[in-house]
Amino acid sequence: MAATDPVVYLRGTPPFDSLPEPLFAVASRALEIAYYPAASRLVRRGADPLEHLYVIRKGAVRLEREGQTMQLLEEGEMFGYTSLITNKATLDVVVEEDLLAYRLPRAQFEALLADARFAGHFAVGLSERLKASLEHSQVTTFQADLSARVEQLVRRLPVRVPATATVGEAAQVMRDQHVSSVLVGTEPESIVTDRDFRNRVLAEGMGPDTPVLRVASSRLKTVAAETPIYEAWTMLLDSGVHHLPVTRGKEIIGVITSNDLLKATAQGPVAVLRRVERLASRDQLPGYGQRVTEMTSALLAGGLDATVIAGFVARLNDALVHRILTWAEAEMGPPPCAYAWIVSGSEGRMEQTLLTDQDNALVYADGYPDARSYFERLAIRANDDLEAAGFPRCPGGYMAREWNLPLDEWTQRFTSWTSDQSPKALLRAAIFVDFRKVYGALDLAPFEAAVQRAGRERVFMQRLAKAALDSTPPPSLLLRLRGESSEVNIKTKGITPIVYLARCYGLEVGSERRNTLERLDAAVRAGLMGPDGRAMVGEAYRFLLGLRLRRQLHMIGEGRTPTNVVSFADLSAIERSRLRESFQAIRDWQEKASYHYRTDLF
Amino acid sequence: MLFSSPPWDSVVYWALDLETGGLDVRQDPILAVGMVPLRQGIIRLGESYATLVRPPRPEAINPSSIQAHQLVWGEVREAPSVLDVLQAIDGRLREGVLLVHEARIDVGFLKKAYAGCGLRWPAPPVVDTVDLLWKAARMAHFTDPSPAEPTLNLAAARAELGLPAYPAHDALTDAVSAAELFLVLRRKLGAKKLRELR
């Protein structure tokens, strides 16, 4: 059959675009074209299911349940697969605008399901479908596969010295074998690295006869062979070590270094961390934001989930704060008492993917009234440095230069906000509920206890929930390819509702986690949320975060200021479907939550 | 009513388009045929039929027509003869209604070819989307006091009715284009019986 346009169109529509040619060719030979005028009802819930997979070429359809529109589908989007897979008509399908659709009969659709990637797009549950569309993005890039296992980075068997060796002997072995670390034959094994020779031997004035055991590190930080590369990054960033022994079972099969991980992608977090560690002075801060953007872009192209990338960005930002505060202390002299640098908002939740406005505060020990001026200066300096590194000032003024207080006063203020009825107080309380300590020796347990108490304040929780439910995603019917509502702010209409409601759930079940997904997990463990609901909301969240990041990187690439507004016409048909489904998942959750918190009483 | 007319979607339509070596029915040859059936109002791409046709001699292709159909002698000299093709078409034409865009030309060429091969023209009922465009325009006349002439060009008429753009001058794609146009016009006219479409 000649290549007619409908076949070409279908071939270009995901997931048909990823099918092997012979499989697609067979299916496309059975393609049909159907035309239905507006208001036609293609299937009725509970009646006979559809017998075709429909791909919309022109026009639109509504999926309805009991007269309520659940979803609206437009060009390039598909329907009918639920009928085909479950053999039930679970929704009414009504033509919204005159519909020209290409359709595949059941037999051909089922034949295509043999292709796993194709089948993934038609998984019955929303969470699996969303997952399939996320995984799909990996295959289109030429980037290193960041989910590859670390064992692929192991180049040689580990080099060992006996437990009785001296530092000098160990150094010779390392020189001869061209390695920067050796394992020491203790039980269990320990490790010594060239850094140890510098920091623990030479700098301490010890000689080559020193027993290697005196300077080796026991209790090895190891990584299992099947660990994905990106997880090894996390371990490296969290532990601060530069050598990771790789284990299979109990055996160490090799040692990978931060350099090996660095080579896995030159723009990865290890590379950015290196640059942060090597920042010599404050005038080298500009450019940090740019490097984080490049890293984010590379990781996204490498197939990493936006939520995983956010974890890296948080760790790097934390390292930068360490650097900035260490400089400040070195220049201003040691602090007069213990203090803590805390971050809140998205940084507190470790959910930043691109640098956003600063959200921070400084808390110091009680009983040092004279410490105020020192910490004020410290905060101003650190805020300025962060701004130089690419974190804009917070327009609301939630920065340490304005928020530096002794712990007791700080805790009292927070508590007063939670009982204050004004919207401003509620906003402040909500911001600092997401606090996370990044630097400093001060123990914040009293403040954490105040946050936990707030979670048990019924009125406060209801008001917090009310705020979370105020922003609802637009109904599917209003999201159109063209016209007034062809644009949507996916932060305020999608991400924020999830974050806010997860915050309520996390607080209510007494979780100390700040991260949205971890708060959801805590809610599931406490029985406040079912695992299915968690899966739906979690995948919707991951999808929205990923979609926003892709769009924002795209805007940056075009030299525009990134925004949270997504134009429907810029999305692929699959993205449009997933966006609508994600919004639906949020609305379902909000409905349950409004019942739980009785926000209708307000 | 003398004869009852069948419901429009109870009959089979074969949408057909020809590429020809010129516009002169008397001397220009058929170079390509595309056909696709509609059953129960659904276009069945899988049953489509498309072939090139070998003209009697190279000079039969009018040079000015090549720009439209892009077919040259080298491409069609291995194709089946017009007789073979007509025999393949014939069974399809006898199945139901012949659906074309501008019947005057395509039906003219077909009849001439049938006669040339000594075959009997099966005389299927013909539905012409150009006629339907005129009907739709006349209907609009009741509501719009100063109607414009209807757009009769296949691609332009499709665009006006909100149908997607398909590449033109491939016989099968044009047949599919005409079939889709038919579905939209049938709906626009509110036609329920075959009679209302002829």
PDB file of N, CA and C in Angstrom, chain A residues 1-2 4-7 29 31-37 57-58 100 102-103, chain B residues 42-46 48 162-167 172-173 176 180 183-184 187:
ATOM      1  N   MET A   1       0.848  -1.208   0.000  1.00  0.00           N
ATOM      2  CA  MET A   1       0.000   0.000   0.000  1.00  0.00           C
ATOM      3  C   MET A   1       0.873   1.244   0.000  1.00  0.00           C
ATOM      4  N   ALA A   2       0.494   2.189  -0.777  1.00  0.00           N
ATOM      5  CA  ALA A   2       1.272   3.423  -0.843  1.00  0.00           C
ATOM      6  C   ALA A   2       1.213   4.152   0.505  1.00  0.00           C
ATOM      7  N   THR A   4       0.062   6.635   2.368  1.00  0.00           N
ATOM      8  CA  THR A   4      -0.915   7.721   2.370  1.00  0.00           C
ATOM      9  C   THR A   4      -0.699   8.530   3.635  1.00  0.00           C
ATOM     10  N   ASP A   5      -1.223   9.716   3.622  1.00  0.00           N
ATOM     11  CA  ASP A   5      -0.963  10.582   4.745  1.00  0.00           C
ATOM     12  C   ASP A   5      -1.409  10.036   6.102  1.00  0.00           C
ATOM     13  N   PRO A   6      -2.571   9.393   6.200  1.00  0.00           N
ATOM     14  CA  PRO A   6      -2.959   8.881   7.516  1.00  0.00           C
ATOM     15  C   PRO A   6      -1.913   7.944   8.108  1.00  0.00           C
ATOM     16  N   VAL A   7      -1.297   7.128   7.271  1.00  0.00           N
ATOM     17  CA  VAL A   7      -0.290   6.197   7.776  1.00  0.00           C
ATOM     18  C   VAL A   7       0.948   6.963   8.253  1.00  0.00           C
ATOM     19  N   ARG A  29      -1.686  -1.531   7.869  1.00  0.00           N
ATOM     20  CA  ARG A  29      -2.480  -2.011   6.752  1.00  0.00           C
ATOM     21  C   ARG A  29      -3.956  -2.178   7.125  1.00  0.00           C
ATOM     22  N   LEU A  31      -5.546   0.020   9.012  1.00  0.00           N
ATOM     23  CA  LEU A  31      -6.018   1.315   9.495  1.00  0.00           C
ATOM     24  C   LEU A  31      -7.356   1.698   8.856  1.00  0.00           C
ATOM     25  N   GLU A  32      -8.205   2.317   9.664  1.00  0.00           N
ATOM     26  CA  GLU A  32      -9.496   2.799   9.165  1.00  0.00           C
ATOM     27  C   GLU A  32      -9.631   4.283   9.482  1.00  0.00           C
ATOM     28  N   ILE A  33     -10.502   4.936   8.743  1.00  0.00           N
ATOM     29  CA  ILE A  33     -10.757   6.346   8.993  1.00  0.00           C
ATOM     30  C   ILE A  33     -12.238   6.512   9.301  1.00  0.00           C
ATOM     31  N   ALA A  34     -12.523   7.189  10.394  1.00  0.00           N
ATOM     32  CA  ALA A  34     -13.918   7.382  10.767  1.00  0.00           C
ATOM     33  C   ALA A  34     -14.193   8.857  10.990  1.00  0.00           C
ATOM     34  N   TYR A  35     -15.413   9.242  10.694  1.00  0.00           N
ATOM     35  CA  TYR A  35     -15.811  10.632  10.894  1.00  0.00           C
ATOM     36  C   TYR A  35     -17.084  10.646  11.712  1.00  0.00           C
ATOM     37  N   TYR A  36     -17.070  11.396  12.810  1.00  0.00           N
ATOM     38  CA  TYR A  36     -18.271  11.480  13.639  1.00  0.00           C
ATOM     39  C   TYR A  36     -18.588  12.940  13.915  1.00  0.00           C
ATOM     40  N   PRO A  37     -19.811  13.358  13.668  1.00  0.00           N
ATOM     41  CA  PRO A  37     -20.160  14.754  13.966  1.00  0.00           C
ATOM     42  C   PRO A  37     -20.248  15.000  15.464  1.00  0.00           C
ATOM     43  N   ARG A  57      -7.396  12.798  14.700  1.00  0.00           N
ATOM     44  CA  ARG A  57      -6.670  13.601  13.735  1.00  0.00           C
ATOM     45  C   ARG A  57      -7.194  15.035  13.724  1.00  0.00           C
ATOM     46  N   LYS A  58      -8.510  15.174  13.769  1.00  0.00           N
ATOM     47  CA  LYS A  58      -9.115  16.516  13.837  1.00  0.00           C
ATOM     48  C   LYS A  58     -10.291  16.438  14.791  1.00  0.00           C
ATOM     49  N   LEU A 100     -12.466  13.599  13.128  1.00  0.00           N
ATOM     50  CA  LEU A 100     -11.872  12.725  12.123  1.00  0.00           C
ATOM     51  C   LEU A 100     -10.828  11.905  12.863  1.00  0.00           C
ATOM     52  N   TYR A 102      -8.357   8.243  13.062  1.00  0.00           N
ATOM     53  CA  TYR A 102      -7.794   7.032  12.472  1.00  0.00           C
ATOM     54  C   TYR A 102      -7.940   5.953  13.530  1.00  0.00           C
ATOM     55  N   ARG A 103      -8.318   4.760  13.103  1.00  0.00           N
ATOM     56  CA  ARG A 103      -8.519   3.743  14.129  1.00  0.00           C
ATOM     57  C   ARG A 103      -7.979   2.388  13.713  1.00  0.00           C
TER      58      ARG A 103
ATOM     59  N   ILE B  42     -17.308   3.796   7.168  1.00  0.00           N
ATOM     60  CA  ILE B  42     -15.922   3.819   7.629  1.00  0.00           C
ATOM     61  C   ILE B  42     -14.984   3.580   6.448  1.00  0.00           C
ATOM     62  N   ILE B  43     -13.947   4.398   6.356  1.00  0.00           N
ATOM     63  CA  ILE B  43     -12.979   4.239   5.264  1.00  0.00           C
ATOM     64  C   ILE B  43     -12.007   3.127   5.632  1.00  0.00           C
ATOM     65  N   ARG B  44     -11.904   2.116   4.771  1.00  0.00           N
ATOM     66  CA  ARG B  44     -11.062   0.955   5.075  1.00  0.00           C
ATOM     67  C   ARG B  44      -9.769   1.038   4.279  1.00  0.00           C
ATOM     68  N   LEU B  45      -8.776   1.658   4.881  1.00  0.00           N
ATOM     69  CA  LEU B  45      -7.500   1.813   4.173  1.00  0.00           C
ATOM     70  C   LEU B  45      -6.891   0.469   3.791  1.00  0.00           C
ATOM     71  N   GLY B  46      -7.133  -0.521   4.648  1.00  0.00           N
ATOM     72  CA  GLY B  46      -6.525  -1.829   4.419  1.00  0.00           C
ATOM     73  C   GLY B  46      -7.006  -2.488   3.139  1.00  0.00           C
ATOM     74  N   SER B  48      -7.595  -0.841   0.381  1.00  0.00           N
ATOM     75  CA  SER B  48      -7.417   0.074  -0.747  1.00  0.00           C
ATOM     76  C   SER B  48      -6.685  -0.626  -1.900  1.00  0.00           C
ATOM     77  N   GLY B 162     -12.329  22.079   7.397  1.00  0.00           N
ATOM     78  CA  GLY B 162     -11.568  21.700   8.590  1.00  0.00           C
ATOM     79  C   GLY B 162     -10.890  20.343   8.503  1.00  0.00           C
ATOM     80  N   LEU B 163     -10.747  19.808   7.308  1.00  0.00           N
ATOM     81  CA  LEU B 163     -10.051  18.524   7.168  1.00  0.00           C
ATOM     82  C   LEU B 163      -8.548  18.771   7.024  1.00  0.00           C
ATOM     83  N   PRO B 164      -7.738  17.808   7.457  1.00  0.00           N
ATOM     84  CA  PRO B 164      -6.280  18.014   7.401  1.00  0.00           C
ATOM     85  C   PRO B 164      -5.766  18.060   5.960  1.00  0.00           C
ATOM     86  N   ALA B 165      -4.621  18.678   5.785  1.00  0.00           N
ATOM     87  CA  ALA B 165      -3.996  18.762   4.459  1.00  0.00           C
ATOM     88  C   ALA B 165      -3.291  17.444   4.153  1.00  0.00           C
ATOM     89  N   TYR B 166      -3.601  16.866   3.034  1.00  0.00           N
ATOM     90  CA  TYR B 166      -2.909  15.658   2.574  1.00  0.00           C
ATOM     91  C   TYR B 166      -2.135  16.023   1.312  1.00  0.00           C
ATOM     92  N   PRO B 167      -1.046  15.340   1.059  1.00  0.00           N
ATOM     93  CA  PRO B 167      -0.337  15.620  -0.192  1.00  0.00           C
ATOM     94  C   PRO B 167      -1.240  15.276  -1.383  1.00  0.00           C
ATOM     95  N   LEU B 172      -4.146   7.343  -4.784  1.00  0.00           N
ATOM     96  CA  LEU B 172      -4.789   6.775  -3.599  1.00  0.00           C
ATOM     97  C   LEU B 172      -5.067   7.848  -2.539  1.00  0.00           C
ATOM     98  N   THR B 173      -4.078   8.738  -2.313  1.00  0.00           N
ATOM     99  CA  THR B 173      -4.307   9.797  -1.319  1.00  0.00           C
ATOM    100  C   THR B 173      -5.489  10.661  -1.738  1.00  0.00           C
ATOM    101  N   VAL B 176      -8.637   8.843  -0.909  1.00  0.00           N
ATOM    102  CA  VAL B 176      -8.906   8.931   0.527  1.00  0.00           C
ATOM    103  C   VAL B 176      -9.421  10.332   0.866  1.00  0.00           C
ATOM    104  N   GLU B 180     -13.044  11.199   2.632  1.00  0.00           N
ATOM    105  CA  GLU B 180     -13.237  11.970   3.868  1.00  0.00           C
ATOM    106  C   GLU B 180     -14.138  13.175   3.609  1.00  0.00           C
ATOM    107  N   LEU B 183     -17.645  12.142   3.664  1.00  0.00           N
ATOM    108  CA  LEU B 183     -18.223  11.925   4.994  1.00  0.00           C
ATOM    109  C   LEU B 183     -18.660  13.239   5.634  1.00  0.00           C
ATOM    110  N   VAL B 184     -17.828  14.272   5.455  1.00  0.00           N
ATOM    111  CA  VAL B 184     -18.167  15.568   6.047  1.00  0.00           C
ATOM    112  C   VAL B 184     -19.390  16.177   5.355  1.00  0.00           C
ATOM    113  N   ARG B 187     -22.705  14.573   6.193  1.00  0.00           N
ATOM    114  CA  ARG B 187     -23.183  15.054   7.485  1.00  0.00           C
ATOM    115  C   ARG B 187     -23.774  16.468   7.360  1.00  0.00           C
TER     116      ARG B 187
END
